Coordinates of C-alpha atoms in Angstrom, one line a residue:
Chain A
M1 CA 0.0 0.0 0.0
P2 CA 1.8 3.2 -1.1
A3 CA 1.9 6.7 0.3
K4 CA 1.2 6.1 3.9
T5 CA -0.1 9.1 5.7
K6 CA 0.6 9.7 9.4
R7 CA -0.8 7.4 12.0
S8 CA -4.1 8.7 13.3
G9 CA -4.4 8.9 17.1
V10 CA -7.4 7.0 18.3
K11 CA -8.7 8.7 21.4
L12 CA -11.9 6.9 22.3
Q13 CA -12.0 3.1 22.8
L14 CA -15.4 1.7 22.2
D15 CA -14.7 -0.9 24.9
S16 CA -15.0 1.8 27.5
L17 CA -18.5 2.9 26.2
T18 CA -21.3 1.4 28.3
P19 CA -24.6 0.3 26.7
Q20 CA -26.4 3.0 28.8
V21 CA -24.2 5.8 27.6
Y22 CA -24.4 4.5 24.0
K23 CA -28.2 4.2 24.1
Q24 CA -28.5 7.9 25.3
M25 CA -26.2 8.9 22.5
A26 CA -28.0 6.9 19.9
K27 CA -31.4 8.2 21.0
K28 CA -30.6 11.7 19.7
H29 CA -30.4 10.3 16.2
E30 CA -33.5 8.0 16.4
P31 CA -36.7 9.7 15.2
S32 CA -39.4 8.7 17.6
R33 CA -42.8 7.3 16.6
P34 CA -45.2 10.1 15.9
V35 CA -47.7 8.9 18.5
F36 CA -50.2 11.8 18.2
K37 CA -50.2 11.7 14.4
N38 CA -50.6 7.9 14.5
C39 CA -53.5 8.2 16.9
I40 CA -55.3 10.8 14.6
R41 CA -54.7 8.6 11.5
A42 CA -55.9 5.5 13.4
F43 CA -59.0 7.3 14.6
L44 CA -59.9 8.5 11.1
S45 CA -59.1 5.3 9.2
G46 CA -60.6 3.0 11.8
G47 CA -63.7 5.2 11.9
L48 CA -64.0 5.1 8.2
I49 CA -63.9 1.3 8.2
C50 CA -66.6 1.3 10.8
L51 CA -68.6 3.8 8.7
I52 CA -68.3 1.5 5.7
G53 CA -69.4 -1.4 7.9
Q54 CA -72.4 0.5 9.1
A55 CA -73.4 1.4 5.5
V56 CA -73.1 -2.3 4.5
Q57 CA -75.3 -3.2 7.5
Q58 CA -77.9 -0.6 6.5
V59 CA -78.0 -2.0 2.9
F60 CA -78.6 -5.5 4.3
M61 CA -81.3 -4.2 6.6
A62 CA -83.1 -2.1 3.9
N63 CA -82.9 -4.7 1.1
F64 CA -83.2 -8.1 2.8
D65 CA -85.6 -7.2 5.6
M66 CA -83.1 -8.0 8.4
T67 CA -82.9 -6.9 12.0
P68 CA -79.6 -5.2 13.0
R69 CA -78.6 -8.4 14.7
E70 CA -79.3 -10.5 11.7
A71 CA -77.4 -8.1 9.4
A72 CA -74.3 -8.2 11.7
S73 CA -72.9 -11.5 10.4
P74 CA -73.2 -10.8 6.7
T75 CA -71.8 -7.3 7.3
V76 CA -68.7 -8.8 9.0
A77 CA -68.4 -11.3 6.1
V78 CA -68.4 -8.5 3.6
L79 CA -65.7 -6.5 5.5
I80 CA -63.6 -9.7 5.7
L81 CA -64.0 -10.3 2.0
I82 CA -62.9 -6.7 1.2
S83 CA -59.9 -7.1 3.5
V84 CA -58.8 -10.4 2.0
I85 CA -59.2 -9.0 -1.6
L86 CA -57.1 -6.0 -0.7
T87 CA -54.5 -8.2 1.0
C88 CA -54.3 -10.4 -2.1
F89 CA -53.8 -7.4 -4.4
G90 CA -50.9 -6.2 -2.1
V91 CA -52.8 -3.1 -1.1
Y92 CA -53.6 -3.7 2.6
D93 CA -50.0 -3.5 3.9
K94 CA -49.5 -0.2 2.1
L95 CA -52.7 1.2 3.7
A96 CA -51.6 -0.1 7.1
Q97 CA -48.4 1.9 7.0
W98 CA -50.5 5.0 6.9
C99 CA -53.5 3.9 9.0
G100 CA -51.6 1.9 11.8
A101 CA -54.0 0.7 14.4
G102 CA -56.9 2.0 12.3
T103 CA -56.5 -1.0 10.0
A104 CA -55.2 -3.4 12.6
V105 CA -58.0 -3.2 15.2
P106 CA -61.2 -3.8 13.2
V107 CA -62.1 -7.2 11.9
T108 CA -60.3 -6.3 8.7
G109 CA -57.0 -6.5 10.5
F110 CA -57.7 -9.9 11.8
A111 CA -58.7 -11.1 8.3
N112 CA -55.5 -9.5 6.9
S113 CA -53.3 -11.3 9.5
M114 CA -54.8 -14.7 8.5
C115 CA -54.8 -14.1 4.8
S116 CA -51.3 -12.8 4.6
A117 CA -49.9 -15.7 6.6
A118 CA -51.8 -18.2 4.5
L119 CA -50.5 -16.6 1.3
E120 CA -47.0 -16.4 2.5
H121 CA -46.8 -20.0 3.6
R122 CA -48.8 -21.6 0.8
A123 CA -45.4 -22.5 -0.8
E124 CA -44.6 -24.9 2.0
G125 CA -47.7 -27.0 1.3
I126 CA -51.5 -26.9 2.0
V127 CA -51.3 -28.7 5.4
L128 CA -48.0 -27.9 7.0
G129 CA -47.6 -24.6 5.2
M130 CA -50.9 -22.7 4.7
A131 CA -53.1 -24.4 7.3
A132 CA -50.5 -24.7 10.0
N133 CA -49.3 -21.1 9.7
M134 CA -52.6 -19.4 9.1
F135 CA -53.0 -18.6 12.8
K136 CA -49.4 -17.6 13.3
L137 CA -50.4 -14.0 14.0
A138 CA -54.1 -14.4 14.5
G139 CA -53.7 -17.2 17.1
S140 CA -52.7 -14.8 19.8
V141 CA -55.9 -12.8 19.3
I142 CA -58.0 -15.9 19.7
V143 CA -56.1 -17.1 22.8
F144 CA -56.4 -13.7 24.5
G145 CA -59.9 -13.3 23.3
V146 CA -61.0 -16.6 24.8
V147 CA -59.1 -15.8 28.1
A148 CA -60.7 -12.4 28.3
A149 CA -64.1 -13.8 27.6
F150 CA -63.6 -16.4 30.4
I151 CA -62.6 -13.7 32.9
I152 CA -65.5 -11.5 31.9
G153 CA -67.8 -14.5 32.2
I154 CA -66.7 -15.1 35.8
V155 CA -67.1 -11.4 36.6
Y156 CA -70.6 -11.6 35.1
I157 CA -71.5 -14.6 37.2
F158 CA -70.7 -12.7 40.4
L159 CA -71.7 -9.2 39.5
G160 CA -74.0 -9.6 36.6
H161 CA -77.2 -10.5 38.4
G162 CA -79.8 -7.9 37.8
G163 CA -77.6 -6.4 35.1
G164 CA -80.0 -7.6 32.4
H165 CA -79.2 -10.0 29.7
L166 CA -76.7 -9.7 26.9
Chain B
M1 CA -0.6 -11.7 2.5
K2 CA 0.6 -9.7 5.5
Q3 CA -1.2 -9.2 8.8
L4 CA -1.3 -5.6 9.9
G5 CA -2.1 -5.0 13.5
K6 CA -4.7 -7.3 14.9
Q7 CA -7.5 -7.2 12.5
T8 CA -6.2 -6.3 9.0
W9 CA -5.0 -8.3 6.1
Q10 CA -2.9 -6.6 3.5
F11 CA -3.2 -8.3 0.2
T12 CA 0.4 -7.8 -1.0
S13 CA -0.2 -9.3 -4.5
R14 CA -3.2 -6.9 -5.0
P15 CA -5.8 -9.3 -6.4
A16 CA -7.8 -7.7 -9.2
I17 CA -11.6 -7.6 -9.6
L18 CA -11.8 -9.0 -13.1
G19 CA -15.6 -8.6 -13.5
A20 CA -18.4 -7.7 -11.2
S21 CA -22.2 -7.8 -11.6
S22 CA -25.2 -6.3 -9.9
V23 CA -28.8 -7.5 -10.4
V24 CA -31.7 -5.7 -8.6
G25 CA -35.4 -5.8 -8.1
P26 CA -38.0 -3.2 -9.3
E27 CA -37.7 -0.7 -6.5
E28 CA -33.9 -0.5 -6.7
G29 CA -34.3 -0.2 -10.5
D30 CA -36.5 2.9 -9.8
G31 CA -33.9 4.4 -7.5
P32 CA -31.1 6.9 -8.2
L33 CA -28.4 4.3 -9.1
A34 CA -30.6 2.4 -11.6
A35 CA -28.3 3.2 -14.5
D36 CA -25.4 1.5 -12.8
F37 CA -27.0 -1.9 -12.3
D38 CA -26.5 -4.6 -14.9
F39 CA -30.0 -6.1 -14.8
V40 CA -33.3 -5.0 -13.3
Y41 CA -36.2 -7.4 -12.7
D42 CA -39.6 -5.8 -13.2
T43 CA -41.4 -7.8 -10.6
L44 CA -40.4 -9.2 -7.1
K45 CA -41.5 -12.7 -8.1
M46 CA -39.2 -12.8 -11.1
N47 CA -41.4 -15.4 -12.8
E48 CA -40.9 -17.9 -9.9
N49 CA -43.6 -19.2 -7.7
T50 CA -41.9 -18.6 -4.3
W51 CA -39.8 -15.7 -2.9
E52 CA -37.0 -18.1 -2.1
K53 CA -36.8 -19.3 -5.7
A54 CA -36.8 -15.7 -6.9
E55 CA -33.8 -14.9 -4.7
R56 CA -32.0 -17.9 -6.0
R57 CA -32.8 -17.0 -9.6
M58 CA -31.5 -13.5 -9.0
F59 CA -28.3 -14.8 -7.4
E60 CA -27.7 -17.3 -10.3
K61 CA -28.2 -14.4 -12.8
A62 CA -25.6 -12.3 -11.0
V63 CA -23.1 -15.2 -11.0
R64 CA -23.6 -15.8 -14.7
L65 CA -23.2 -12.0 -15.4
A66 CA -20.1 -11.7 -13.3
L67 CA -18.4 -14.6 -15.2
M68 CA -19.5 -13.1 -18.5
K69 CA -18.1 -9.7 -17.6
A70 CA -14.9 -11.3 -16.4
E71 CA -14.7 -13.1 -19.7
I72 CA -14.0 -16.5 -18.1
K73 CA -15.8 -19.8 -18.6
Q74 CA -17.6 -21.5 -15.7
E75 CA -15.0 -24.3 -15.7
E76 CA -12.2 -21.9 -15.2
L77 CA -13.6 -20.7 -11.9
E78 CA -11.9 -22.4 -9.0
F79 CA -13.6 -21.1 -5.9
F80 CA -16.9 -19.7 -4.8
V81 CA -17.4 -17.8 -1.6
G82 CA -20.9 -16.8 -1.0
G83 CA -23.7 -16.3 1.5
D84 CA -27.1 -14.7 2.0
L85 CA -29.6 -14.0 4.7
M86 CA -31.8 -17.1 4.5
N87 CA -31.6 -19.8 7.1
Q88 CA -28.7 -22.2 6.3
I89 CA -27.7 -19.8 3.4
I90 CA -29.7 -21.8 0.9
S91 CA -29.6 -19.3 -1.9
A92 CA -25.8 -19.3 -2.0
S93 CA -25.7 -23.1 -1.7
F94 CA -28.1 -23.6 -4.6
A95 CA -26.1 -21.1 -6.7
A96 CA -23.0 -23.1 -5.8
K97 CA -24.7 -26.3 -6.9
K98 CA -25.2 -24.8 -10.4
L99 CA -21.6 -23.6 -10.5
G100 CA -20.1 -26.9 -9.5
T101 CA -16.9 -25.3 -8.0
P102 CA -15.5 -25.8 -4.5
Y103 CA -17.6 -23.6 -2.3
L104 CA -17.3 -21.9 1.1
G105 CA -20.6 -20.6 2.5
V106 CA -20.2 -17.6 4.7
F107 CA -22.7 -15.8 6.9
G108 CA -22.2 -12.3 8.2
A109 CA -25.8 -11.1 7.8
C110 CA -25.6 -7.9 5.7
S111 CA -21.8 -7.8 6.0
T112 CA -21.6 -11.0 3.9
S113 CA -20.9 -8.9 0.9
M114 CA -17.5 -7.7 2.1
E115 CA -16.9 -10.9 4.2
S116 CA -17.1 -13.0 1.0
L117 CA -15.0 -10.5 -0.9
A118 CA -12.3 -10.5 1.8
V119 CA -12.2 -14.3 2.0
A120 CA -12.1 -14.7 -1.8
S121 CA -9.3 -12.1 -2.1
M122 CA -7.4 -14.0 0.6
I123 CA -7.7 -17.3 -1.2
V124 CA -6.5 -15.7 -4.4
D125 CA -3.7 -13.7 -2.7
S126 CA -2.4 -16.7 -0.9
G127 CA -2.3 -18.7 -4.1
G128 CA -5.3 -20.9 -3.3
A129 CA -7.0 -20.2 -6.6
K130 CA -6.5 -18.3 -9.9
Y131 CA -10.1 -17.2 -10.1
A132 CA -12.5 -16.9 -7.2
L133 CA -16.0 -15.7 -7.1
A134 CA -17.5 -13.7 -4.2
G135 CA -21.2 -13.1 -4.1
T136 CA -24.3 -12.5 -2.1
A137 CA -28.0 -11.8 -2.5
S138 CA -30.9 -10.6 -0.5
H139 CA -34.6 -10.3 -1.3
N140 CA -37.0 -8.0 0.4
C141 CA -39.8 -10.6 0.7
T142 CA -37.7 -13.6 1.8
V143 CA -36.2 -11.4 4.6
E144 CA -39.6 -10.0 5.7
K145 CA -41.0 -13.5 5.8
Q146 CA -38.1 -14.9 7.8
F147 CA -37.3 -12.1 10.2
R148 CA -40.5 -10.1 10.5
Y149 CA -44.1 -10.7 9.3
P150 CA -45.7 -12.1 6.2
T151 CA -45.1 -9.7 3.3
E152 CA -48.8 -8.7 2.9
Y153 CA -49.4 -8.3 6.7
G154 CA -50.4 -4.8 7.5
S155 CA -48.1 -3.5 10.3
Q156 CA -47.0 0.0 10.8
R157 CA -43.2 0.3 10.6
P158 CA -41.5 2.9 12.9
P159 CA -39.4 5.7 11.5
T160 CA -36.2 3.9 12.3
A161 CA -37.1 0.9 10.1
Q162 CA -35.2 0.0 7.0
Y163 CA -36.1 -1.6 3.8
T164 CA -34.3 -4.8 2.6
V165 CA -32.8 -4.4 -0.8
T166 CA -33.7 -6.9 -3.4
G167 CA -30.5 -7.4 -5.2
S168 CA -27.5 -9.6 -5.8
G169 CA -23.9 -8.7 -6.4
C170 CA -21.0 -10.9 -7.5
A171 CA -17.3 -10.3 -8.3
V172 CA -14.7 -12.5 -9.9
I173 CA -11.3 -12.0 -8.2
T174 CA -8.1 -13.0 -9.9
R175 CA -4.4 -13.3 -9.3
N176 CA -2.6 -10.2 -10.2
D177 CA -0.1 -11.0 -12.9
G178 CA 0.5 -7.4 -13.9
T179 CA -1.8 -7.4 -16.9
Q180 CA -5.0 -6.5 -15.0
S181 CA -6.1 -2.9 -14.9
G182 CA -8.0 -3.2 -11.6
P183 CA -9.7 -2.2 -9.5
F184 CA -7.6 -4.1 -7.0
V185 CA -8.4 -5.4 -3.5
T186 CA -5.6 -4.1 -1.3
A187 CA -6.7 -4.8 2.3
A188 CA -9.5 -6.1 4.5
T189 CA -10.2 -5.4 8.1
I190 CA -12.2 -8.1 9.8
G191 CA -14.6 -6.8 12.4
K192 CA -15.3 -7.9 16.0
V193 CA -18.8 -8.5 17.3
M194 CA -20.2 -5.4 19.0
D195 CA -23.3 -5.3 21.1
F196 CA -24.6 -2.3 22.9
D197 CA -27.8 -4.0 24.1
I198 CA -30.1 -2.6 21.3
K199 CA -33.0 -5.1 21.1
D200 CA -35.3 -3.5 18.6
P201 CA -35.1 -5.3 15.2
F202 CA -36.7 -2.2 13.7
N203 CA -33.7 -0.2 14.8
M204 CA -30.8 -1.8 13.0
G205 CA -29.0 1.4 12.4
S206 CA -28.4 2.1 16.1
A207 CA -27.5 -1.6 16.7
M208 CA -24.9 -1.7 13.9
A209 CA -23.4 1.8 14.2
P210 CA -20.7 0.8 16.9
A211 CA -19.6 -2.1 14.8
A212 CA -19.0 0.1 11.8
A213 CA -17.2 2.7 14.0
D214 CA -15.0 0.0 15.6
T215 CA -14.0 -1.6 12.3
I216 CA -13.2 1.9 10.7
M217 CA -11.1 2.7 13.8
A218 CA -9.3 -0.7 13.6
H219 CA -8.6 -0.2 10.0
F220 CA -6.9 3.2 10.5
R221 CA -5.1 1.9 13.6
D222 CA -3.8 -1.2 11.8
T223 CA -2.8 0.4 8.5
G224 CA -1.6 3.7 9.9
L225 CA -3.6 5.5 7.3
S226 CA -6.0 8.4 7.8
P227 CA -9.5 8.8 6.2
G228 CA -8.1 11.3 3.7
Y229 CA -6.3 8.4 2.0
Y230 CA -9.6 7.3 0.6
D231 CA -11.8 9.2 -1.9
L232 CA -14.9 7.5 -0.5
I233 CA -15.7 5.6 2.6
A234 CA -19.1 3.8 2.4
T235 CA -20.7 1.9 5.2
G236 CA -23.1 -1.0 4.2
D237 CA -26.6 -0.3 5.5
L238 CA -26.5 2.1 8.5
A239 CA -29.1 4.3 6.8
S240 CA -30.3 7.6 8.1
V241 CA -30.2 6.6 11.8
G242 CA -27.0 4.6 12.0
L243 CA -24.7 6.8 9.9
P244 CA -24.9 9.9 12.1
I245 CA -24.3 7.8 15.1
T246 CA -21.2 6.3 13.5
Q247 CA -20.1 9.8 12.6
E248 CA -20.5 10.9 16.2
L249 CA -18.6 7.9 17.5
L250 CA -15.7 8.5 15.1
A251 CA -15.6 12.2 15.8
K252 CA -15.4 11.4 19.5
A253 CA -12.6 9.0 18.8
G254 CA -10.7 11.7 16.9
I255 CA -10.9 10.1 13.5
P256 CA -11.0 13.0 11.0
M257 CA -13.7 11.6 8.7
E258 CA -14.2 15.1 7.2
Q259 CA -11.1 14.5 5.2
T260 CA -13.1 12.2 2.9
E261 CA -16.6 11.6 1.6
F262 CA -18.3 9.4 4.2
T263 CA -21.6 7.9 3.2
D264 CA -23.8 4.8 3.4
C265 CA -24.9 2.4 0.7
G266 CA -28.4 2.2 2.3
L267 CA -28.8 6.0 1.7
M268 CA -27.4 5.8 -1.9
I269 CA -29.6 3.1 -3.3
Y270 CA -33.0 4.7 -2.8
D271 CA -34.4 8.2 -3.2
R272 CA -35.9 8.5 0.3
E273 CA -37.8 11.6 -0.6
R274 CA -39.7 9.9 -3.4
Q275 CA -39.5 6.3 -2.3
K276 CA -41.0 6.9 1.1
F277 CA -41.7 3.2 1.9
V278 CA -38.0 2.7 2.5
I279 CA -38.3 4.9 5.6
A280 CA -34.7 5.1 7.0
G281 CA -33.0 3.6 3.9
G282 CA -31.9 0.3 2.5
S283 CA -30.5 -2.7 4.2
G284 CA -29.6 -6.3 3.4
C285 CA -26.5 -7.9 2.0
G286 CA -27.7 -7.0 -1.5
C287 CA -27.5 -3.4 -0.5
S288 CA -23.7 -3.0 -0.1
A289 CA -23.1 -5.7 -2.7
T290 CA -25.1 -4.0 -5.5
V291 CA -23.9 -0.5 -4.6
T292 CA -20.3 -1.6 -4.5
Y293 CA -20.2 -3.9 -7.5
G294 CA -22.6 -1.7 -9.5
H295 CA -22.1 1.9 -8.6
I296 CA -18.8 2.2 -6.8
L297 CA -16.7 0.0 -9.2
K298 CA -18.2 1.8 -12.2
R299 CA -17.1 5.2 -10.7
M300 CA -13.7 3.7 -10.1
K301 CA -13.4 2.5 -13.7
K302 CA -14.4 6.0 -14.9
G303 CA -11.6 7.4 -12.8
Q304 CA -13.9 9.4 -10.5
L305 CA -12.7 7.5 -7.5
K306 CA -9.3 6.0 -6.9
R307 CA -9.4 4.6 -3.5
V308 CA -12.5 3.4 -1.7
L309 CA -13.1 1.7 1.7
V310 CA -16.4 -0.3 1.9
V311 CA -17.4 -1.1 5.4
A312 CA -20.3 -3.6 5.2
T313 CA -22.3 -3.8 8.4
G314 CA -24.3 -6.8 9.6
A315 CA -26.8 -7.5 12.4
L316 CA -26.3 -11.0 13.4
L317 CA -29.7 -11.6 15.0
S318 CA -32.0 -14.5 14.4
P319 CA -35.8 -14.3 14.7
L320 CA -35.5 -16.6 17.7
S321 CA -32.9 -14.6 19.5
Y322 CA -34.8 -11.3 19.6
Q323 CA -38.1 -13.0 20.4
Q324 CA -36.3 -14.5 23.4
G325 CA -35.3 -11.0 24.5
D326 CA -31.7 -11.1 23.4
S327 CA -29.9 -8.1 22.1
I328 CA -28.6 -7.7 18.5
P329 CA -25.0 -8.6 18.1
C330 CA -23.5 -6.7 15.1
I331 CA -20.4 -6.8 13.0
A332 CA -18.7 -4.9 10.2
H333 CA -16.0 -5.9 7.7
A334 CA -14.1 -3.4 5.7
V335 CA -12.5 -4.0 2.3
A336 CA -10.2 -1.4 0.6
L337 CA -10.4 -1.1 -3.2
E338 CA -7.9 0.8 -5.3
S339 CA -8.0 1.5 -9.0
G340 CA -5.0 0.7 -11.2
G341 CA -2.5 3.1 -12.5
E342 CA 0.1 3.9 -9.8
Q343 CA 1.2 0.4 -9.0
A344 CA 0.8 -2.7 -11.1

């Protein structure tokens, strides 16, 4: 290697830097999550999805002579279908980057988590790939949903008397 | 080959890069370096039915192109050193199967690009082969699937997140018999694992910055050079979060990086203003490989750059390790490239 320049004096040894000091230093350069902006976006987009759901429900009620309770199931099915179609066309994940919790919390987020995992693992086979991995992300929602329902059920047994029926 | 200090190999015979290739996906082909890449795929699937097969196809294409540009036949190639980000580095191994040459698989996460180049140069420099191929590849979707969530899953990525480059870069290294015009591989500094207890896999820049700084410091300590010796020092994939941290660490260490142009391949490959989905910038071993073998080598051949130090950074995590709450161990390997002219 030709033309050596003068030896540079190394002052700081990284070995002497502690993780705590480093994390503080690094934090200055890390942009934080825009929590307020994310909340506003989630509120607007989540609200919009619910508004669409409400509109679909009204259509079912007006055209098929359904009660609000009867119209609930087909409404959810329509939202799931829309979510799955958007996931398959590769649109849902792009919407989610803007919407955040707005697309994750409603039923559409659940459908997306199942559909995306099924699509992704289809290559590993129908049984061990798609079927086994379908609940990879959604499974935790089911587990905690069941646990929460169980706890609420127990609370209802003790406190729910006189509280009317569901 | 000569050992300098504790971590640096000086390749005394100055092995030459005979030919290098870069193959990228559609998003990189839409970026500012598009003209420098040899081949751009229009879709991420690349006419394959799985992401893994697409990555493999891209890798094989880069291998073929590198051999073509080096103007050597496949049978003449004596060694292949390669790796990728997949579990058990399957893409490199399948590419090696097609090549049919002796093969060493290497894994250094995103630093695999320079790790493979350093090992291939060492093999050539020590007389182990006349022609050796170094190469690596990464694919955005295979990496998302393996390390994060399914590709179509709607999750919001934080502002520190990076976007894995879909790309493959390969280089044919040959023994320097005085007839080659370069660029030459003159030295390599092998990094140590650095871990400052960063645990967030969406914050790779912060995790990898100390590794890059440590390797750059080791390189100047071992060689006795100063940053001004190089026309360009490029880190692998620190992106917009990690690069300023490395700059601060080096400034505190008293390394005068202002003597040279100090940038990052993850910031060069995309236009972050226009391609907003990349967030903090590019990552993946395809990032430093395609930028080095596509863009930087072309600039060296044109005479715009004479001496370049590429410091590829890698986060050596596995999906298991971070889910179990472990921190992210990181590494960086530096390779010095010089264009011909002053010394044959």
